[in-house]
Short mmCIF file of C-alpha atoms in Angstrom, two decimals:
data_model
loop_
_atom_site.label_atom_id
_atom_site.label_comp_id
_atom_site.label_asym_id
_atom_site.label_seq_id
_atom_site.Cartn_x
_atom_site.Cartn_y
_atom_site.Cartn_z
CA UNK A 1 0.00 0.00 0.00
CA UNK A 2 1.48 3.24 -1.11
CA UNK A 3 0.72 6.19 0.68
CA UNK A 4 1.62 10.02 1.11
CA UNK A 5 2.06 11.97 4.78
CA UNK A 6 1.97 15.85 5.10
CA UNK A 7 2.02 17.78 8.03
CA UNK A 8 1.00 21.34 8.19
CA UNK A 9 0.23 24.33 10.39
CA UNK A 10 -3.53 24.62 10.51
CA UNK A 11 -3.50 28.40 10.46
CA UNK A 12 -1.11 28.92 7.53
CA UNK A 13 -1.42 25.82 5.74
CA UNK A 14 2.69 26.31 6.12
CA UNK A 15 4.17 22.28 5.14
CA UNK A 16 6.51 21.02 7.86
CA UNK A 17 7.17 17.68 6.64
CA UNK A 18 5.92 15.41 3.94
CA UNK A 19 6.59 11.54 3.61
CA UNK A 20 6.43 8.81 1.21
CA UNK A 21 5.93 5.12 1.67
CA UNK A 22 6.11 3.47 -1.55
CA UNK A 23 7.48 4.01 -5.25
CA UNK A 24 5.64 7.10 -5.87
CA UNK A 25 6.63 10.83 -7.33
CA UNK A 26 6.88 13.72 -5.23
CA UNK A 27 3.24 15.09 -4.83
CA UNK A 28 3.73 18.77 -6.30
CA UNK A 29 3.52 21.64 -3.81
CA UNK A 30 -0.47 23.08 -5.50
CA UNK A 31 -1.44 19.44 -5.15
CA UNK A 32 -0.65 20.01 -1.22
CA UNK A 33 -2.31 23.39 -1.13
CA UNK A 34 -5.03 22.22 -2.37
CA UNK A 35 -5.60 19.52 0.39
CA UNK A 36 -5.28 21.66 3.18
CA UNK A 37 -7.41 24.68 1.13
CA UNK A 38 -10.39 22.43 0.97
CA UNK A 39 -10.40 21.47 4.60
CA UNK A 40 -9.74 25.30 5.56
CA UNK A 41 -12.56 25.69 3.36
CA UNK A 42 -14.79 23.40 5.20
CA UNK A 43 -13.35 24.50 8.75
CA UNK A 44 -14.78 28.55 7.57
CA UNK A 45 -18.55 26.84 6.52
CA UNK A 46 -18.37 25.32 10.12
CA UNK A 47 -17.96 22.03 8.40
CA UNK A 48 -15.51 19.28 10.16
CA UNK A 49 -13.82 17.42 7.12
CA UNK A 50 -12.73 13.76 8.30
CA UNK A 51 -11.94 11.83 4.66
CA UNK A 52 -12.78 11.66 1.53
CA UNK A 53 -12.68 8.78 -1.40
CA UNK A 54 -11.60 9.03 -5.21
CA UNK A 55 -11.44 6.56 -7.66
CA UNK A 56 -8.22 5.40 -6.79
CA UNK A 57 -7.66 6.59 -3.17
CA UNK A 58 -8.94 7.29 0.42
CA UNK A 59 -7.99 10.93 1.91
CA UNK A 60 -8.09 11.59 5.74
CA UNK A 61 -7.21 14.60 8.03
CA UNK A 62 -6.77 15.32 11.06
CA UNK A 63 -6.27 18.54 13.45
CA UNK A 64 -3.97 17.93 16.49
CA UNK A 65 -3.79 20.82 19.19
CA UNK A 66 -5.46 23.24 16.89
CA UNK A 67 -2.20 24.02 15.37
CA UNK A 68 -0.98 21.02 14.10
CA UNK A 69 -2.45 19.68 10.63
CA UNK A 70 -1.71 15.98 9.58
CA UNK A 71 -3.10 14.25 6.34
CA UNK A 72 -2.61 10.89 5.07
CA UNK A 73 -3.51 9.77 1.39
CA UNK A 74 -3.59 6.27 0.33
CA UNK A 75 -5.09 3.23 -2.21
CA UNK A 76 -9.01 2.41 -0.39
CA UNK A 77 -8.46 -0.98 1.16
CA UNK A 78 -11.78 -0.71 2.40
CA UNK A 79 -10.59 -0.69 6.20
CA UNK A 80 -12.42 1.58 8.57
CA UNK A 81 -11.38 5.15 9.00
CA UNK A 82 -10.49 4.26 12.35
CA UNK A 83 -6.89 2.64 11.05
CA UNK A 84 -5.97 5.88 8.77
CA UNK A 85 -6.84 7.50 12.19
CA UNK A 86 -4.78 5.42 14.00
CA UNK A 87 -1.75 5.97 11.80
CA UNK A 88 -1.80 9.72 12.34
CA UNK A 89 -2.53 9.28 15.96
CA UNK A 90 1.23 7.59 16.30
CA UNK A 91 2.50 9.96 13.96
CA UNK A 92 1.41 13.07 16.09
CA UNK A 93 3.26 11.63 18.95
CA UNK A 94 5.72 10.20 17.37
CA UNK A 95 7.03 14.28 15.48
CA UNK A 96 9.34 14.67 14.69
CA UNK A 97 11.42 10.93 15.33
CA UNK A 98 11.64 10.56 11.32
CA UNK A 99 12.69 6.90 11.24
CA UNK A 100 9.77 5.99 13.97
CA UNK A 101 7.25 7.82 11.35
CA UNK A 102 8.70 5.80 8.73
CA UNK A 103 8.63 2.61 10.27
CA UNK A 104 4.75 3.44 11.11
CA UNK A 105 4.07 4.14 6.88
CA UNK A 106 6.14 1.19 5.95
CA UNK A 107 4.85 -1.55 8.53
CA UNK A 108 7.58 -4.12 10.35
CA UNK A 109 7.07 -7.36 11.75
CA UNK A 110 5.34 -5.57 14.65
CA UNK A 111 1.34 -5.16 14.70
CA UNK A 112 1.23 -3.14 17.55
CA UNK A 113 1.02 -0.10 15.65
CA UNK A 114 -2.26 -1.73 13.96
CA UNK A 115 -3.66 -3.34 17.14
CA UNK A 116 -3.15 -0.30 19.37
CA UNK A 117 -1.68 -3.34 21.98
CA UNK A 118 2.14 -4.01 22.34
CA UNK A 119 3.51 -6.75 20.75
CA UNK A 120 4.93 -9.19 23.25
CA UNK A 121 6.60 -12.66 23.07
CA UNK A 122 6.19 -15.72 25.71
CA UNK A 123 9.71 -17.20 26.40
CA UNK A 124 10.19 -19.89 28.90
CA UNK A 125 11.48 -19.53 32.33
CA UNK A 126 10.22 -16.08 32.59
CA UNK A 127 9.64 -15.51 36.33
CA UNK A 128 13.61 -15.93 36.49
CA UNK A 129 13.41 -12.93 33.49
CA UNK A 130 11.27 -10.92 35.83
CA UNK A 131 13.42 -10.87 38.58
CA UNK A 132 16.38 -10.11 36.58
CA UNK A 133 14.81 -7.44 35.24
CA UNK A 134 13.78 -5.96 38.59
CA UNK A 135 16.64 -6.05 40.05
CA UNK A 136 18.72 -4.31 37.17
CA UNK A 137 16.18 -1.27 36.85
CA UNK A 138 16.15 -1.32 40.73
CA UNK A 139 20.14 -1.01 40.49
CA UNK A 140 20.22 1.65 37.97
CA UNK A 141 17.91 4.02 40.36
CA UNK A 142 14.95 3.59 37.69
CA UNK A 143 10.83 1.72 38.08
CA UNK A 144 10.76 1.76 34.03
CA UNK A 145 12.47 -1.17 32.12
CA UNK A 146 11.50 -3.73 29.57
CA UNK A 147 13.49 -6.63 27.85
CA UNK A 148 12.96 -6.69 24.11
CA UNK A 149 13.61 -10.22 22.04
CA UNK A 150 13.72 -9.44 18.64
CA UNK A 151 11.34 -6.01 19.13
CA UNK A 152 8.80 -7.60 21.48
CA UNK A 153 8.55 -7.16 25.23
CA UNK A 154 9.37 -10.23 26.93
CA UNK A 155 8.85 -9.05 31.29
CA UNK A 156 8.58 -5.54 32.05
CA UNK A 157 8.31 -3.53 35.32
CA UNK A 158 4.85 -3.00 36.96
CA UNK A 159 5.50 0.95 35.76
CA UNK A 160 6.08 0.08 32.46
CA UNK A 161 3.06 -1.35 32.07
CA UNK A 162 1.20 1.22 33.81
CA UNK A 163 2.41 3.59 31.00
CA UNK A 164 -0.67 4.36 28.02
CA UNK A 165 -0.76 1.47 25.34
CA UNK A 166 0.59 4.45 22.86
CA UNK A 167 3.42 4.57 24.74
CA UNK A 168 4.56 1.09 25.28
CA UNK A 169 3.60 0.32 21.55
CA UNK A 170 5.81 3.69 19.94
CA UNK A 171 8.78 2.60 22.31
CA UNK A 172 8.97 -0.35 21.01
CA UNK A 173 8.60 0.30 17.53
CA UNK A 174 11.33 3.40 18.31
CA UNK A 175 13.75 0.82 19.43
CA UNK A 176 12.90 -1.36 16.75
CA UNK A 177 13.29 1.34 14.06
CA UNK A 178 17.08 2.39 14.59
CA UNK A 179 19.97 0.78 13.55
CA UNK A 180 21.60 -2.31 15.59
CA UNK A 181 23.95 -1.13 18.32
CA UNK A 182 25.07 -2.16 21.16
CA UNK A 183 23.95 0.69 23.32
CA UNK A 184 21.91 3.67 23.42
CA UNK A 185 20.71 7.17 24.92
CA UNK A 186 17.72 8.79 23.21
CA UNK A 187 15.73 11.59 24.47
CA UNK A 188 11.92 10.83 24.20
CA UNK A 189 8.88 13.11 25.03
CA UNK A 190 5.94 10.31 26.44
CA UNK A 191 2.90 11.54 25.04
CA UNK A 192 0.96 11.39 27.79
CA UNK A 193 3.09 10.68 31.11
CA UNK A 194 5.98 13.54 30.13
CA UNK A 195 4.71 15.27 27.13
CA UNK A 196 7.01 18.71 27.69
CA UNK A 197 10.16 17.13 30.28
CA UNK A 198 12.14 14.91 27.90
CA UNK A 199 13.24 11.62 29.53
CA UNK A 200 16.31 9.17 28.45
CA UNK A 201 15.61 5.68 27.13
CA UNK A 202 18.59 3.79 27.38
CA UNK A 203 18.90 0.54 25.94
CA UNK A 204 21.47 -2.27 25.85
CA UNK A 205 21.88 -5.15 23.45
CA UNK A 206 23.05 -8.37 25.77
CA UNK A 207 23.05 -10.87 23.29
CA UNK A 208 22.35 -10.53 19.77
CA UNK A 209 18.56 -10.14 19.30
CA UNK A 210 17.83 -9.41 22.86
CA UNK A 211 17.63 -5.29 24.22
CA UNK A 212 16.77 -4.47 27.85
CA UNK A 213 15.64 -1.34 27.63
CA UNK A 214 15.40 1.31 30.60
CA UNK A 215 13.71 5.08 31.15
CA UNK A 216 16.01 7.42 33.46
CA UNK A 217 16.66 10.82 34.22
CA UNK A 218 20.06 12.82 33.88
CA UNK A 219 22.00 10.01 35.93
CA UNK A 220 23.69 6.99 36.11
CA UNK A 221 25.58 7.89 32.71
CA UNK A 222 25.33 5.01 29.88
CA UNK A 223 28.90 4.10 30.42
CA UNK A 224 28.02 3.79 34.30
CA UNK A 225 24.94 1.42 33.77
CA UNK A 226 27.20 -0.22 31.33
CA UNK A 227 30.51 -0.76 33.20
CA UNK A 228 28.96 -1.22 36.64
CA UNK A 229 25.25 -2.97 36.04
CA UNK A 230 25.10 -4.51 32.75
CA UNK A 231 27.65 -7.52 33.42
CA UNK A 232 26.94 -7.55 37.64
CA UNK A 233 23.01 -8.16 36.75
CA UNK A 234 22.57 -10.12 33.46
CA UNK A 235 25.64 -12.44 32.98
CA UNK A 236 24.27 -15.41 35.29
CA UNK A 237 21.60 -15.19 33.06
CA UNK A 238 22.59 -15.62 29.89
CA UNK A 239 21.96 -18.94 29.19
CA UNK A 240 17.99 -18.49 30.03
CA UNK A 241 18.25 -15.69 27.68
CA UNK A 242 19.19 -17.47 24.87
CA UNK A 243 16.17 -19.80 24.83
CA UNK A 244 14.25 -16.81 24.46
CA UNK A 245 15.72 -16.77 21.27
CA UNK A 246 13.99 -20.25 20.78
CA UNK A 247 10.51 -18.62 20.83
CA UNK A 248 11.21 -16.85 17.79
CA UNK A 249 10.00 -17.00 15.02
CA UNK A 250 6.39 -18.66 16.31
CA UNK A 251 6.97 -15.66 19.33
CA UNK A 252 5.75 -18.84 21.43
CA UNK A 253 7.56 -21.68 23.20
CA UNK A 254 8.29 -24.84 22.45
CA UNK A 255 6.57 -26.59 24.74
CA UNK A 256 3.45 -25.03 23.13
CA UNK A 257 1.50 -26.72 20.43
CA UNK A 258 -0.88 -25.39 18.17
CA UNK A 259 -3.47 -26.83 15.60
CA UNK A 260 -1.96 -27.28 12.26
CA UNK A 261 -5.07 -26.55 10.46
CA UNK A 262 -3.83 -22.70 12.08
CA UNK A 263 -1.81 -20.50 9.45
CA UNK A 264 -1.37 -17.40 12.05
CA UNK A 265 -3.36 -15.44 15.09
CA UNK A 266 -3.57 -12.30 16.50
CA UNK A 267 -4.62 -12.44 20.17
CA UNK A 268 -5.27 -8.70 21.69
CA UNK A 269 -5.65 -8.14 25.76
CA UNK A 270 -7.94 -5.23 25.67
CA UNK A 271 -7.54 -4.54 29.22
CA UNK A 272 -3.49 -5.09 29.43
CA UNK A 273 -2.86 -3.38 25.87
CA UNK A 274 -0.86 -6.59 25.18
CA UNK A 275 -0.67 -8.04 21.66
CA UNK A 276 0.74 -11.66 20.71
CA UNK A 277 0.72 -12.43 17.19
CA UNK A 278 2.34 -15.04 15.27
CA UNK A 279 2.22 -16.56 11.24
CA UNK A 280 4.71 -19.16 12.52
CA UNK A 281 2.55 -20.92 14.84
CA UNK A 282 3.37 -24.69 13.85
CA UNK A 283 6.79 -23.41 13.37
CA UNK A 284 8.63 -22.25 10.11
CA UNK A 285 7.20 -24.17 7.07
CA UNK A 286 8.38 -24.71 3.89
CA UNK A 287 5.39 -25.69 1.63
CA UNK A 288 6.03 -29.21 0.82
CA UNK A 289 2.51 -30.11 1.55
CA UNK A 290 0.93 -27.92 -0.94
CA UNK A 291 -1.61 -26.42 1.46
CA UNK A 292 0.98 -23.75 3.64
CA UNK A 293 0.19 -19.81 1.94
CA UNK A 294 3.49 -17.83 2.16
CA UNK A 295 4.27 -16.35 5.39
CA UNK A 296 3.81 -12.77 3.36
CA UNK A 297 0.30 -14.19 2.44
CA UNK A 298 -0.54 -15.00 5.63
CA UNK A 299 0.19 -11.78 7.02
CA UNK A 300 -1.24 -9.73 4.79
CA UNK A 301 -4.44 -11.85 4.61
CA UNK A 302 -4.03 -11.55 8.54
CA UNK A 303 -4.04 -7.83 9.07
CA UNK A 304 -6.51 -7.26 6.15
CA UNK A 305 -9.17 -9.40 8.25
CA UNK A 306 -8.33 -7.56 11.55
CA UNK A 307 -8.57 -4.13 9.28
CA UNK A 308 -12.01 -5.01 8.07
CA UNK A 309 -13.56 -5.89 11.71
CA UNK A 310 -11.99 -3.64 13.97
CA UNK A 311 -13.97 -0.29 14.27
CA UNK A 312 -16.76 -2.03 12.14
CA UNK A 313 -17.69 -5.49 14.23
CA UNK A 314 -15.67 -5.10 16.82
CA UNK A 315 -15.00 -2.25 19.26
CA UNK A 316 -10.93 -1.13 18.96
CA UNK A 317 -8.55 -1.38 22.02
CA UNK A 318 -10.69 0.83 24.14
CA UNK A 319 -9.00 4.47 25.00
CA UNK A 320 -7.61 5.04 28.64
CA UNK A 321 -8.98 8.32 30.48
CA UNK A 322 -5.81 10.25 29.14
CA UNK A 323 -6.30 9.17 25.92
CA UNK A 324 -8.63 10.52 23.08
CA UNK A 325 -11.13 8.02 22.00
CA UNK A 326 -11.41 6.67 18.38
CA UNK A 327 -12.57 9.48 16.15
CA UNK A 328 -14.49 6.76 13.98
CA UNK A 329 -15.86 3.77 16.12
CA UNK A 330 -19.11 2.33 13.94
CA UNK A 331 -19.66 -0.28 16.01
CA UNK A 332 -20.96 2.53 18.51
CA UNK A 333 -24.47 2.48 16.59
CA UNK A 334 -25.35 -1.11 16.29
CA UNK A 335 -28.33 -2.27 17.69
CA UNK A 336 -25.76 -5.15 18.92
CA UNK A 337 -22.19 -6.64 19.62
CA UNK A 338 -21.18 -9.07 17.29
CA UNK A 339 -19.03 -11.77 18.81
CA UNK A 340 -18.22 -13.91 16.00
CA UNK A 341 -17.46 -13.66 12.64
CA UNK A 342 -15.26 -15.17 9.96
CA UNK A 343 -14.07 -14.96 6.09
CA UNK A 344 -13.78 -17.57 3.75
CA UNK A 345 -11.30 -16.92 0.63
CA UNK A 346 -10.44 -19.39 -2.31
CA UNK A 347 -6.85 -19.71 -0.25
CA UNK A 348 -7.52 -19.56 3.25
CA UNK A 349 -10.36 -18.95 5.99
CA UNK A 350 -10.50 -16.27 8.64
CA UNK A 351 -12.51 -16.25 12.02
CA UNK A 352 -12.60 -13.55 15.01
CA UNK A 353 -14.43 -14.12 18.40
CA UNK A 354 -13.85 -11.72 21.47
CA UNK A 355 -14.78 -11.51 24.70
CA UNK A 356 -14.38 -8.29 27.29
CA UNK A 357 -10.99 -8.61 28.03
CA UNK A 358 -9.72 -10.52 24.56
CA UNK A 359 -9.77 -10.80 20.68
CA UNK A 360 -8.88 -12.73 18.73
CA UNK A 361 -8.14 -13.23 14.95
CA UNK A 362 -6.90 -16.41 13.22
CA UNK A 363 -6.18 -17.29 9.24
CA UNK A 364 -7.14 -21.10 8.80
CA UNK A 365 -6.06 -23.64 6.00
CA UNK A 366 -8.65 -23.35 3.42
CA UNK A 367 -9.46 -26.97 4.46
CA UNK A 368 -11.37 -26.35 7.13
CA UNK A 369 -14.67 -26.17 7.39
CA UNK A 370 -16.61 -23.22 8.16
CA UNK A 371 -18.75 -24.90 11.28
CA UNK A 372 -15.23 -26.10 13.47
CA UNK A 373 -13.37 -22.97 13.30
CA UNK A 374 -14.46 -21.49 16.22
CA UNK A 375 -13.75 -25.22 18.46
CA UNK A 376 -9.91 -25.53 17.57
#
């Protein structure tokens, strides 16, 4: 999906940045003026403009802070607005981190920028994880620490989790966005616990793959955590963090099983803002049997289910009291709340069920039939 960004001051119409997923030209500077004149236009009539469809695309705006202008055009995938709304929700709180905003337009192996919910990844032996973790971000004078494996959150501190799902999901996609290293120290702005006091998000790799990951103010330095902290807390456990490494790519482990007749699931925790997704779940395939769709397939089947439900059939990750609730939620005037509902396609078969803490989205072999997909 191609797609182009622009931000602009709402008063002036004055571009600040523009960005461009995909292989398309630069959209020419009238082209932009005329974007943000017709929803100025609109604005003077007393008339909100949300989005608007051509023949070939979807157009969507959005006013943050009165000043602050963003607008997002792309092909129609027939998704509700609520996704396009999403998007410039992270963007807005993401300004101006360029490679985070990128990441967001291009997509990664993460979903929590689509589920709202921070991806996360069950390793084994993770109460030992937990305590590790605990004591580290006690040692280094901090209550805010995660440990990443391969860009998902593994334990975390209680605070951690008691930050806004926006938060948890853009830190994670931040780290996941910049180059390898082997340390950092980034100033971030948290949208909603520090929006105007900049704190530092440190972040060390320990073993390839694996980043813990820790939010501090002005001290200890990096090369204190590093020479006095790093080794002292995490060396004994190296070995349990390798077979972390174990639950990749199925971002499950071992021990667990899962129907083959299952191509790939996206559980969400509404309530935790937790996410655990996987289009590995029998482990990596290769085809031989004739019946596997390519991992790309699967995911892209995957997400365009979720797309098509969420904020139509089912309610998105609901807001928390500091956060702005969806600008488009349809499922807001039904007469009901659906429950269940699947997909069938000539390649594969989709179903979605949720409860009031859960949901839950799963691509099926195209083998199955319709009436068992909701008892595996």
């Amino acid at each position: 999906m191609a797609a182009y960004l622009l931000c602009l001051t709402t008063d002036g119409g004055i571009p600040l940045f523009t960005r461009t997923k995909g292989d398309l030209p630069q959209l020419p500077f009238p082209v932009v003026g005329s974007l943000n004149g017709v929803h100025m236009f609109a604005k003077n009539q007393g008339v909100t403009l949300h989005n608007t469809l051509t023949d070939e695309a979807k157009v969507v705006w959005k006013v943050f802070k009165d000043s602050i202008t963003l607008i997002i055009v792309t092909s129609d995938d027939n998704a509700s607005d609520h996704h396009l709304n999403s998007v410039l929700d992270h963007v807005f709180n993401s300004m101006c981190c360029y490679s985070l905003i990128d990441s967001l337009l291009e997509g990664t192996d993460l979903v929590g920028d689509l589920t709202k919910a921070v991806d996360v990844i069950l390793c084994p032996d993770v109460s030992i994880l937990q305590e590790f973790l605990d004591n580290f971000i006690a040692g280094v004078e901090s209550e805010f620490g995660c440990l990443l494996v391969l860009g998902k959150v593994a334990v975390a501190t209680e605070r951690w989790w008691e930050l806004t799902g926006m938060e948890t999901v853009l830190l994670s996609l931040l780290v996941h966005s910049l180059p390898p290293c082997s340390s950092r120290d980034v100033l971030v702005y948290l949208p909603y616990g520090s929006p105007k006091v900049p704190h530092r998000l440190v972040t060390f790799q320990i073993i390839e793959g694996i980043e813990v990951c820790v939010i501090c103010g002005p001290s200890p330095t990096l090369q204190d955590i590093e020479t006095k902290f790093l080794d002292q807390y995490w060396r004994p456990t190296v070995d349990t963090l390798k077979s972390c490494l174990r639950s990749h790519p199925r971002n499950l482990p071992p021990a667990i099983t899962v129907d083959s007749s299952i191509l790939g699931f996206i559980l969400i925790n509404t309530d935790e803002r937790k996410c655990l997704t996987s289009v590995y779940p029998s482990g990596v395939v290769t085809g031989s049997d004739g019946l596997t769709l390519p991992i790309v397939r699967r995911k892209s089947a995957l997400t365009a289910f979720f797309k098509s439900i969420v904020g139509t059939l089912f309610p998105p990750v609901p807001p928390l009291t500091d956060e702005k609730a969806p600008s488009s939620n349809l499922t807001s005037s039904l007469p009901h709340q659906a429950v269940e509902t699947y997909a069938c396609a000539v390649d594969h078969k989709c179903y979605a069920v949720r409860t009031d803490a859960h949901q839950l989205f799963v691509i099926f072999n195209k083998d199955v039939p319709v009436y068992s997909m909701g008892w595996v």
